[in-house]
Amino acid sequence: MFVDHVKVYVKGGDGGDGMVAFRREKYVPNGGPAGGDGGKGGDIVFIVEEGLRTLMDFRYKRIFKADRGTHGMSKNQHGAKAQDTLIKVPPGTVVKDADSGETIADLVEHGQTAVIARGGRGGRGNSRFATPQNPAPELSEKGEPGFERNVILELKVLADAGLVGFPSVGKSTLLSVVSAAKPKIAEYHFTTIVPNLGMVETEDQRSFVMADLPGLIEGAHEGIGLGHQFLRHIERTRVIVHVIDMSAMEGRDPYEDYLTINEELQQYNMRLTERPQLIVANKMDMPGADENLEKFREKVGEDARIFPISALSRQGLSNLLFAIADLLEVTPEFPLIDEEADESESTVLYKHETDADGFTISRDSDGSFVLSGYAIERLFKMTDFSREDSIRRFARQMRGMGIDDALRERGAENGDTVRLLEFEFEFMD
Ligand SMILES: Nc1nc2c(ncn2[C@@H]2O[C@H](COP(=O)(O)OP(=O)(O)OP(=O)(O)O)[C@@H](O)[C@H]2O)c(=O)[nH]1
Ligand SMILES: [Mg+2]
């Protein structure tokens, strides 16, 4: 069984709090501020681990939180940065933001890393707030909260062998008889719209992953049919198993089919033609298939390796599987280099601020005003409400963000209740 799609919650560590402290040295009365900054919270980092093949590990653990930074200390000592939390993912994992659907990272090569949720920065200690007007501020920031988000992990097919060919030639049928996979099978074209994976075991106990890929047609490299996206998957297979409908029941010529598909592979990426390929002559149970195979052999030449089978009546399968396993043993992994990186898929986007203003105002049923939004909540969490200086700074920052004006516009008057997270205060005009 393959888990290839999973949603997880990640949160970077909070930053450590800044400190309010003053120098107290002998002979130095009224020493200046000496509160250190908090350390940065740890990041949530995904790292590619070659040995992993599935997203199975995420089945039971779906919440990841990184450690918080250490708090700042007296004598201007800064808190330590927290260790990042490393999470291993298999090669071929694409990470998307669950809300926006944007691709955050396309993790392909062993050891490749991506920061998925950044830790918060440390809060500043009071030394940082000293000014000529206020040389001894009783003011420090709390650590910035770590960024949090839900992400979707998708494992792209990283199969050993990939079944390619025109629609309805019997690719899914073949996968279904050599593995436990249960792909949909039907006589209409493009039955398969997403790749299916199956674990195949040969009679001599060798195993490999086979991918049943959606059908290709002429022009696939230009996006015709289900084209492009699947050609991408083929890039991630080591051996190409080219399936041909030898019964020619749909009126196409098997040899023309063979040339057309190879042309598409080449048009898409020259390097795909370097990949070892086996030819499967399927539907040999049908009348006329034998004669078609003879003609095909003549045209394709001696060197081509052709395996006549009937997926439907399960004929000729074990020889084919042995041949695939043999070929895999001598075929190295192909480096997955995206020559012209597909903008939409490989761009890394960090969009943590969703609302442009940084806040939104709504009304509760009891008439109070409710403030929410990333920027204002972040500010709130970084404020130490036990100190006058901090509270005053918070009020100033709210005004600076235009929140007072916005509340007034919404009809807030002196004494009205304003709510923000678990906190309530009175609006003062
Ligand atoms: N007679 C015969 N019919 C077969 C054989 N293999 C598959 N078929 C039939 O061919 C039709 C298409 O089979 P699929 O396995 O869905 O073909 P596919 O290549 O996966 O097609 P797409 O997913 O649309 O690309 C079905 O009706 C199968 O029953 C075979 O060996 N002999
Ligand atoms: Mg299919």
Coordinates of C-alpha atoms and ligand atoms in Angstrom, one line a residue:
M1 CA 0.0 0.0 0.0
F2 CA 1.3 3.4 -0.9
V3 CA 0.4 6.6 1.0
D4 CA 1.0 9.3 -1.4
H5 CA -1.0 12.3 0.0
V6 CA -1.0 13.5 3.5
K7 CA -1.8 16.7 5.4
V8 CA 0.3 17.7 8.3
Y9 CA 0.5 20.7 10.7
V10 CA 3.9 22.4 11.2
K11 CA 4.9 25.1 13.6
G12 CA 8.2 26.8 13.9
G13 CA 9.5 27.4 17.5
D14 CA 8.6 30.6 19.2
G15 CA 11.4 33.1 19.7
G16 CA 12.8 33.4 23.3
D17 CA 11.6 36.5 25.2
G18 CA 13.7 39.5 25.6
M19 CA 14.6 40.6 29.1
V20 CA 14.3 43.7 31.2
A21 CA 17.4 44.0 33.3
F22 CA 19.8 46.7 34.6
R23 CA 23.4 46.8 35.3
R24 CA 24.2 46.6 38.9
E25 CA 27.9 47.0 39.4
K26 CA 29.7 48.3 42.4
Y27 CA 30.6 51.9 42.0
V28 CA 28.2 52.3 39.1
P29 CA 25.0 53.6 40.4
N30 CA 22.0 53.6 38.1
G31 CA 23.6 51.3 35.6
G32 CA 22.0 51.3 32.2
P33 CA 19.7 48.7 30.7
A34 CA 21.3 45.2 30.4
G35 CA 18.5 42.9 29.3
G36 CA 19.5 40.5 26.5
D37 CA 17.5 39.4 23.4
G38 CA 15.8 36.0 23.2
G39 CA 17.1 33.4 20.9
K40 CA 15.4 32.5 17.6
G41 CA 13.0 29.6 17.6
G42 CA 13.8 26.5 15.6
D43 CA 12.7 26.0 12.0
I44 CA 10.8 23.1 10.7
V45 CA 13.0 21.7 8.0
F46 CA 12.2 18.9 5.6
I47 CA 15.1 16.9 4.3
V48 CA 15.1 14.3 1.6
E49 CA 16.1 10.8 2.7
E50 CA 16.9 8.5 -0.2
G51 CA 16.0 5.4 1.6
L52 CA 12.4 6.4 2.1
R53 CA 9.8 5.3 -0.5
T54 CA 6.5 6.3 1.0
L55 CA 4.8 8.9 3.2
M56 CA 3.8 6.0 5.6
D57 CA 5.7 7.6 8.5
F58 CA 3.2 10.5 8.5
R59 CA 0.2 8.2 9.0
Y60 CA 0.3 8.5 12.7
K61 CA 2.4 11.6 13.3
R62 CA 1.0 14.6 11.7
I63 CA 1.8 17.5 14.1
F64 CA 5.3 18.9 14.2
K65 CA 6.5 21.7 16.5
A66 CA 10.0 23.0 16.7
D67 CA 11.6 24.1 20.0
R68 CA 11.5 27.7 21.2
G69 CA 14.5 29.9 21.6
T70 CA 16.0 30.5 25.1
H71 CA 15.0 33.7 26.8
G72 CA 17.4 36.6 27.0
M73 CA 19.3 37.1 30.3
S74 CA 20.8 39.8 32.3
K75 CA 24.2 41.3 31.6
N76 CA 23.1 41.6 28.0
Q77 CA 23.4 37.9 27.4
H78 CA 21.3 36.7 24.5
G79 CA 19.3 33.5 24.6
A80 CA 20.4 30.6 22.5
K81 CA 18.9 29.7 19.1
A82 CA 16.8 26.6 19.3
Q83 CA 17.8 23.5 17.2
D84 CA 15.9 23.1 14.0
T85 CA 13.6 20.2 13.7
L86 CA 14.5 18.0 10.8
I87 CA 11.8 15.8 9.2
K88 CA 12.7 13.2 6.7
V89 CA 10.7 12.8 3.5
P90 CA 11.1 10.5 0.5
P91 CA 12.6 11.9 -2.7
G92 CA 9.8 13.1 -5.0
T93 CA 7.8 14.8 -2.2
V94 CA 6.1 18.0 -3.2
V95 CA 5.0 20.2 -0.3
K96 CA 2.1 22.6 -0.7
D97 CA 0.4 25.1 1.5
A98 CA -3.0 23.5 2.4
D99 CA -4.9 26.8 2.3
S100 CA -3.5 28.5 -0.8
G101 CA -2.5 25.4 -2.7
E102 CA 0.8 27.0 -3.5
T103 CA 3.9 24.9 -3.9
I104 CA 6.3 25.5 -1.1
A105 CA 9.0 23.0 -2.1
D106 CA 9.7 20.3 -4.6
L107 CA 12.1 17.9 -2.8
V108 CA 13.9 15.7 -5.2
E109 CA 17.6 15.0 -4.4
H110 CA 19.0 13.2 -1.4
G111 CA 19.9 15.7 1.3
Q112 CA 18.0 18.5 -0.2
T113 CA 16.3 20.7 2.5
A114 CA 13.6 23.2 2.7
V115 CA 12.4 25.4 5.6
I116 CA 8.6 24.7 5.8
A117 CA 7.8 26.7 8.9
R118 CA 10.2 29.3 10.1
G119 CA 10.9 29.8 13.8
G120 CA 10.1 33.2 15.4
R121 CA 12.8 35.7 16.0
G122 CA 13.8 36.3 19.6
G123 CA 12.2 39.3 21.4
R124 CA 14.5 42.2 22.0
G125 CA 15.8 43.0 25.5
N126 CA 15.5 46.4 27.0
S127 CA 19.0 47.4 26.0
R128 CA 17.7 47.7 22.5
F129 CA 15.0 50.3 23.5
A130 CA 17.3 52.8 25.2
T131 CA 17.0 56.3 23.7
P132 CA 18.3 59.6 24.9
Q133 CA 14.7 60.4 26.1
N134 CA 14.3 57.1 27.9
P135 CA 17.8 55.8 28.8
A136 CA 16.4 53.1 31.2
P137 CA 13.4 51.6 29.5
E138 CA 11.3 49.0 31.3
L139 CA 10.5 47.5 28.0
S140 CA 11.2 44.3 26.2
E141 CA 9.6 42.2 23.6
K142 CA 8.4 38.7 23.9
G143 CA 9.6 36.2 21.4
E144 CA 7.9 36.2 18.0
P145 CA 5.6 33.3 17.6
G146 CA 6.8 30.6 15.2
F147 CA 5.1 30.5 11.9
E148 CA 2.4 27.8 11.6
R149 CA 0.6 26.3 8.7
N150 CA -1.0 23.2 7.4
V151 CA 0.8 21.6 4.5
I152 CA 0.0 18.9 2.1
L153 CA 2.7 16.4 1.2
E154 CA 2.4 14.7 -2.1
L155 CA 4.7 11.9 -3.2
K156 CA 5.3 12.0 -6.9
V157 CA 5.7 8.7 -8.6
L158 CA 9.3 7.5 -8.2
A159 CA 8.9 4.2 -9.8
D160 CA 11.5 1.7 -11.0
A161 CA 9.5 0.9 -14.1
G162 CA 6.9 3.0 -15.9
L163 CA 4.2 1.8 -18.2
V164 CA 3.8 4.1 -21.2
G165 CA 1.7 3.8 -24.3
F166 CA -1.4 5.0 -26.1
P167 CA -4.7 5.0 -24.1
S168 CA -6.5 1.7 -23.8
V169 CA -3.5 -0.5 -24.7
G170 CA -3.9 -2.3 -21.4
K171 CA -1.4 -0.6 -19.1
S172 CA -3.7 -0.6 -16.1
T173 CA -4.7 -4.2 -16.8
L174 CA -1.1 -5.2 -16.8
L175 CA -0.3 -3.5 -13.5
S176 CA -3.4 -5.1 -11.9
V177 CA -2.3 -8.6 -12.8
V178 CA 1.3 -8.3 -11.7
S179 CA 0.8 -6.4 -8.4
A180 CA -1.8 -5.9 -5.7
A181 CA -2.8 -2.5 -7.2
K182 CA -6.3 -2.1 -8.3
P183 CA -6.3 0.6 -10.9
K184 CA -9.5 1.4 -12.8
I185 CA -9.8 -0.4 -16.1
A186 CA -12.2 0.4 -18.9
E187 CA -12.4 0.4 -22.7
Y188 CA -12.6 4.2 -23.1
H189 CA -9.5 6.4 -23.4
F190 CA -7.8 8.2 -20.5
T191 CA -9.3 5.9 -17.9
T192 CA -6.2 6.5 -15.9
I193 CA -5.8 10.1 -14.9
V194 CA -3.3 9.9 -12.1
P195 CA -0.4 7.4 -11.9
N196 CA -1.0 4.2 -9.9
L197 CA 1.8 2.4 -8.2
G198 CA 2.2 -1.3 -7.5
M199 CA 4.8 -3.4 -5.9
V200 CA 5.8 -6.2 -8.2
E201 CA 7.5 -9.4 -7.0
T202 CA 9.1 -11.8 -9.5
E203 CA 9.0 -15.5 -9.0
D204 CA 12.6 -15.4 -7.8
Q205 CA 11.7 -12.8 -5.1
R206 CA 13.0 -9.7 -6.6
S207 CA 10.8 -6.7 -6.2
F208 CA 10.3 -3.4 -7.8
V209 CA 7.8 -0.5 -8.1
M210 CA 5.8 -0.3 -11.3
A211 CA 3.9 2.8 -12.2
D212 CA 0.8 2.7 -14.5
L213 CA 0.8 6.1 -16.2
P214 CA -1.9 7.8 -18.0
G215 CA -2.1 7.3 -21.8
L216 CA -0.1 9.4 -24.2
I217 CA -1.1 10.6 -27.6
E218 CA 0.6 12.5 -30.4
G219 CA 1.3 16.1 -29.2
A220 CA 1.5 15.1 -25.6
H221 CA 4.8 17.0 -25.2
E222 CA 2.8 20.1 -26.1
G223 CA 0.2 19.4 -23.5
I224 CA -2.3 17.5 -25.7
G225 CA -4.3 14.9 -24.0
L226 CA -3.2 14.5 -20.4
G227 CA 0.3 15.0 -21.8
H228 CA 2.9 17.0 -20.0
Q229 CA 2.3 16.3 -16.4
F230 CA 2.6 12.6 -17.0
L231 CA 5.7 12.9 -19.1
R232 CA 7.1 14.5 -15.9
H233 CA 6.4 11.3 -14.0
I234 CA 8.1 9.2 -16.7
E235 CA 11.2 11.2 -16.0
R236 CA 11.1 9.7 -12.5
T237 CA 11.2 6.1 -13.6
R238 CA 14.3 4.1 -14.5
V239 CA 13.1 1.7 -17.0
I240 CA 10.4 2.4 -19.6
V241 CA 8.0 -0.4 -20.4
H242 CA 6.4 0.5 -23.7
V243 CA 3.0 -1.2 -24.0
I244 CA 1.5 -1.7 -27.5
D245 CA -1.9 -3.0 -28.5
M246 CA -0.8 -5.7 -30.9
S247 CA -4.4 -6.6 -31.8
A248 CA -4.7 -3.2 -33.5
M249 CA -8.4 -3.4 -32.5
E250 CA -8.7 0.4 -32.6
G251 CA -7.5 0.6 -36.2
R252 CA -4.1 2.1 -35.5
D253 CA -0.9 0.4 -36.7
P254 CA 1.2 -0.9 -33.9
Y255 CA 4.5 0.2 -35.4
E256 CA 3.1 3.7 -36.0
D257 CA 2.1 3.7 -32.3
Y258 CA 5.5 2.7 -31.3
L259 CA 7.2 5.5 -33.3
T260 CA 4.7 8.1 -32.2
I261 CA 5.2 7.5 -28.5
N262 CA 9.0 7.4 -28.8
E263 CA 8.8 10.7 -30.7
E264 CA 6.8 12.2 -27.9
L265 CA 9.3 11.0 -25.3
Q266 CA 12.1 12.5 -27.3
Q267 CA 10.3 15.8 -27.9
Y268 CA 9.6 16.2 -24.3
N269 CA 13.1 15.4 -23.1
M270 CA 16.0 14.0 -25.2
R271 CA 17.3 12.2 -22.2
L272 CA 14.2 10.0 -22.0
T273 CA 15.4 8.1 -25.0
E274 CA 18.5 7.1 -23.2
R275 CA 16.4 5.2 -20.7
P276 CA 16.3 1.5 -21.3
Q277 CA 13.1 0.4 -22.9
L278 CA 11.2 -2.9 -23.2
I279 CA 8.4 -3.5 -25.6
V280 CA 5.3 -5.3 -24.5
A281 CA 3.1 -6.6 -27.2
N282 CA -0.2 -6.8 -25.5
K283 CA -3.6 -8.4 -26.4
M284 CA -1.9 -11.4 -28.0
D285 CA -5.1 -13.3 -27.2
M286 CA -6.9 -11.4 -30.0
P287 CA -7.3 -12.6 -33.6
G288 CA -4.8 -11.1 -35.9
A289 CA -2.3 -10.3 -33.2
D290 CA 0.2 -12.9 -34.3
E291 CA 0.4 -11.5 -37.8
N292 CA 0.6 -8.0 -36.5
L293 CA 3.5 -9.0 -34.3
E294 CA 5.4 -10.5 -37.2
K295 CA 5.1 -7.3 -39.2
F296 CA 6.1 -5.3 -36.2
R297 CA 9.2 -7.4 -35.6
E298 CA 10.3 -6.9 -39.2
K299 CA 9.9 -3.1 -39.0
V300 CA 11.4 -2.6 -35.6
G301 CA 14.5 -4.8 -36.2
E302 CA 16.3 -7.5 -34.5
D303 CA 17.7 -5.6 -31.6
A304 CA 14.4 -4.6 -30.0
R305 CA 13.3 -6.7 -27.0
I306 CA 9.7 -7.6 -27.5
F307 CA 7.6 -9.5 -24.9
P308 CA 4.3 -10.8 -26.3
I309 CA 1.7 -11.1 -23.5
S310 CA -1.9 -11.1 -22.8
A311 CA -2.6 -9.1 -19.7
L312 CA -6.2 -10.2 -19.8
S313 CA -5.5 -13.9 -19.9
R314 CA -2.2 -13.6 -17.9
Q315 CA 0.1 -15.0 -20.6
G316 CA 3.8 -14.3 -20.8
L317 CA 4.0 -12.3 -17.6
S318 CA 6.8 -14.0 -15.7
N319 CA 9.4 -13.6 -18.5
L320 CA 8.5 -9.9 -18.8
L321 CA 8.9 -9.4 -15.0
F322 CA 12.3 -11.2 -15.0
A323 CA 13.5 -9.0 -17.8
I324 CA 12.4 -5.8 -16.1
A325 CA 14.1 -6.9 -12.8
D326 CA 17.3 -7.8 -14.7
L327 CA 17.4 -4.5 -16.4
L328 CA 16.8 -2.6 -13.2
E329 CA 19.8 -4.3 -11.7
V330 CA 22.1 -2.8 -14.3
T331 CA 20.4 0.5 -14.7
P332 CA 21.6 3.4 -12.4
E333 CA 19.2 5.9 -11.0
F334 CA 18.9 8.9 -13.3
P335 CA 19.6 12.2 -11.7
L336 CA 16.5 14.2 -11.5
I337 CA 17.5 17.5 -12.9
D338 CA 14.8 19.8 -14.0
E339 CA 16.4 21.4 -17.0
E340 CA 13.9 24.2 -17.5
A341 CA 12.3 24.3 -14.1
D342 CA 8.5 24.6 -14.4
E343 CA 7.8 28.0 -12.8
S344 CA 4.5 27.0 -11.4
E345 CA 5.8 23.9 -9.7
S346 CA 9.2 24.8 -8.5
T347 CA 8.9 28.3 -7.2
V348 CA 9.2 28.5 -3.5
L349 CA 6.8 30.9 -2.0
Y350 CA 6.6 32.1 1.5
K351 CA 3.4 33.9 2.1
H352 CA 2.7 34.1 5.8
E353 CA 0.8 37.4 5.8
T354 CA -2.5 36.8 4.2
D355 CA -4.4 40.0 5.0
A356 CA -2.6 43.0 3.5
D357 CA -3.6 45.4 6.3
G358 CA -2.4 43.1 9.0
F359 CA -5.8 43.1 10.7
T360 CA -9.5 42.7 10.3
I361 CA -12.3 44.0 12.4
S362 CA -15.6 42.2 13.0
R363 CA -18.4 42.5 15.6
D364 CA -19.4 39.9 18.2
S365 CA -23.0 39.1 19.0
D366 CA -22.6 41.1 22.3
G367 CA -21.6 44.2 20.3
S368 CA -17.9 44.2 21.0
F369 CA -15.3 44.7 18.3
V370 CA -13.1 41.8 17.4
L371 CA -9.7 42.3 16.1
S372 CA -7.9 39.6 14.2
G373 CA -5.2 39.1 11.6
Y374 CA -1.7 37.9 11.5
A375 CA 0.2 41.2 12.1
I376 CA -1.8 42.4 15.0
E377 CA -1.9 39.0 16.7
R378 CA 1.9 38.7 16.3
L379 CA 2.3 42.1 17.8
F380 CA 0.0 41.1 20.7
K381 CA 1.9 37.9 21.4
M382 CA 5.2 39.8 21.4
T383 CA 4.0 42.3 24.0
D384 CA 4.7 41.9 27.7
F385 CA 1.6 43.2 29.3
S386 CA 3.0 43.2 32.8
R387 CA 5.0 46.4 32.0
E388 CA 3.7 49.9 31.5
D389 CA 6.3 50.7 28.9
S390 CA 5.3 47.7 26.8
I391 CA 1.6 48.4 27.0
R392 CA 2.3 52.0 25.9
R393 CA 4.4 50.8 23.0
F394 CA 1.6 48.4 22.0
A395 CA -0.9 51.2 22.0
R396 CA 1.4 53.3 19.8
Q397 CA 1.9 50.5 17.4
M398 CA -1.8 49.8 17.1
R399 CA -2.3 53.5 16.3
G400 CA 0.5 53.3 13.7
M401 CA -1.2 50.4 12.0
G402 CA -4.3 52.5 11.6
I403 CA -6.3 50.3 13.9
D404 CA -7.7 53.1 16.1
D405 CA -8.9 54.9 13.0
A406 CA -10.4 51.8 11.5
L407 CA -12.3 51.1 14.8
R408 CA -13.6 54.6 14.9
E409 CA -14.8 54.2 11.3
R410 CA -16.6 51.1 12.3
G411 CA -18.5 53.1 14.9
A412 CA -16.4 52.4 18.0
E413 CA -16.9 54.9 20.9
N414 CA -15.3 55.6 24.2
G415 CA -15.7 52.6 26.5
D416 CA -16.6 50.0 23.9
T417 CA -15.1 46.6 24.3
V418 CA -12.4 45.5 21.9
R419 CA -11.3 41.9 21.9
L420 CA -8.1 40.5 20.6
L421 CA -7.3 36.8 21.1
E422 CA -7.9 36.1 24.8
F423 CA -7.6 39.8 25.7
E424 CA -10.2 42.5 26.1
F425 CA -9.7 46.3 26.4
E426 CA -11.7 49.4 26.3
F427 CA -11.6 51.7 23.3
M428 CA -10.5 55.2 24.3
D429 CA -11.0 58.0 21.9
Ligands
LIG1 N1 -8.3 -8.7 -25.3 C1 -7.6 -8.1 -24.5 N2 -8.1 -7.0 -23.9 C2 -7.3 -6.3 -23.1 C3 -6.0 -6.8 -22.7 N3 -5.5 -6.0 -21.8 C4 -6.4 -5.0 -21.6 N4 -7.5 -5.2 -22.4 C5 -8.7 -4.4 -22.4 O1 -8.3 -3.1 -23.0 C6 -9.1 -2.1 -22.4 C7 -8.3 -1.0 -21.9 O2 -7.5 -1.5 -20.8 P1 -6.8 -0.5 -19.7 O3 -5.9 -1.4 -18.9 O4 -7.8 0.3 -19.0 O5 -5.9 0.4 -20.7 P2 -4.9 1.6 -20.3 O6 -3.7 1.4 -21.2 O7 -4.7 1.6 -18.8 O8 -5.8 2.8 -20.8 P3 -5.8 4.4 -20.3 O9 -5.7 4.3 -18.8 O10 -7.0 4.9 -20.8 O11 -4.5 4.9 -20.9 C8 -10.0 -2.7 -21.4 O12 -11.3 -2.9 -21.9 C9 -9.2 -4.0 -21.1 O13 -10.1 -5.1 -20.7 C10 -5.6 -8.0 -23.3 O14 -4.5 -8.6 -23.0 N5 -6.4 -8.6 -24.2
MG2 MG -5.1 3.0 -17.5

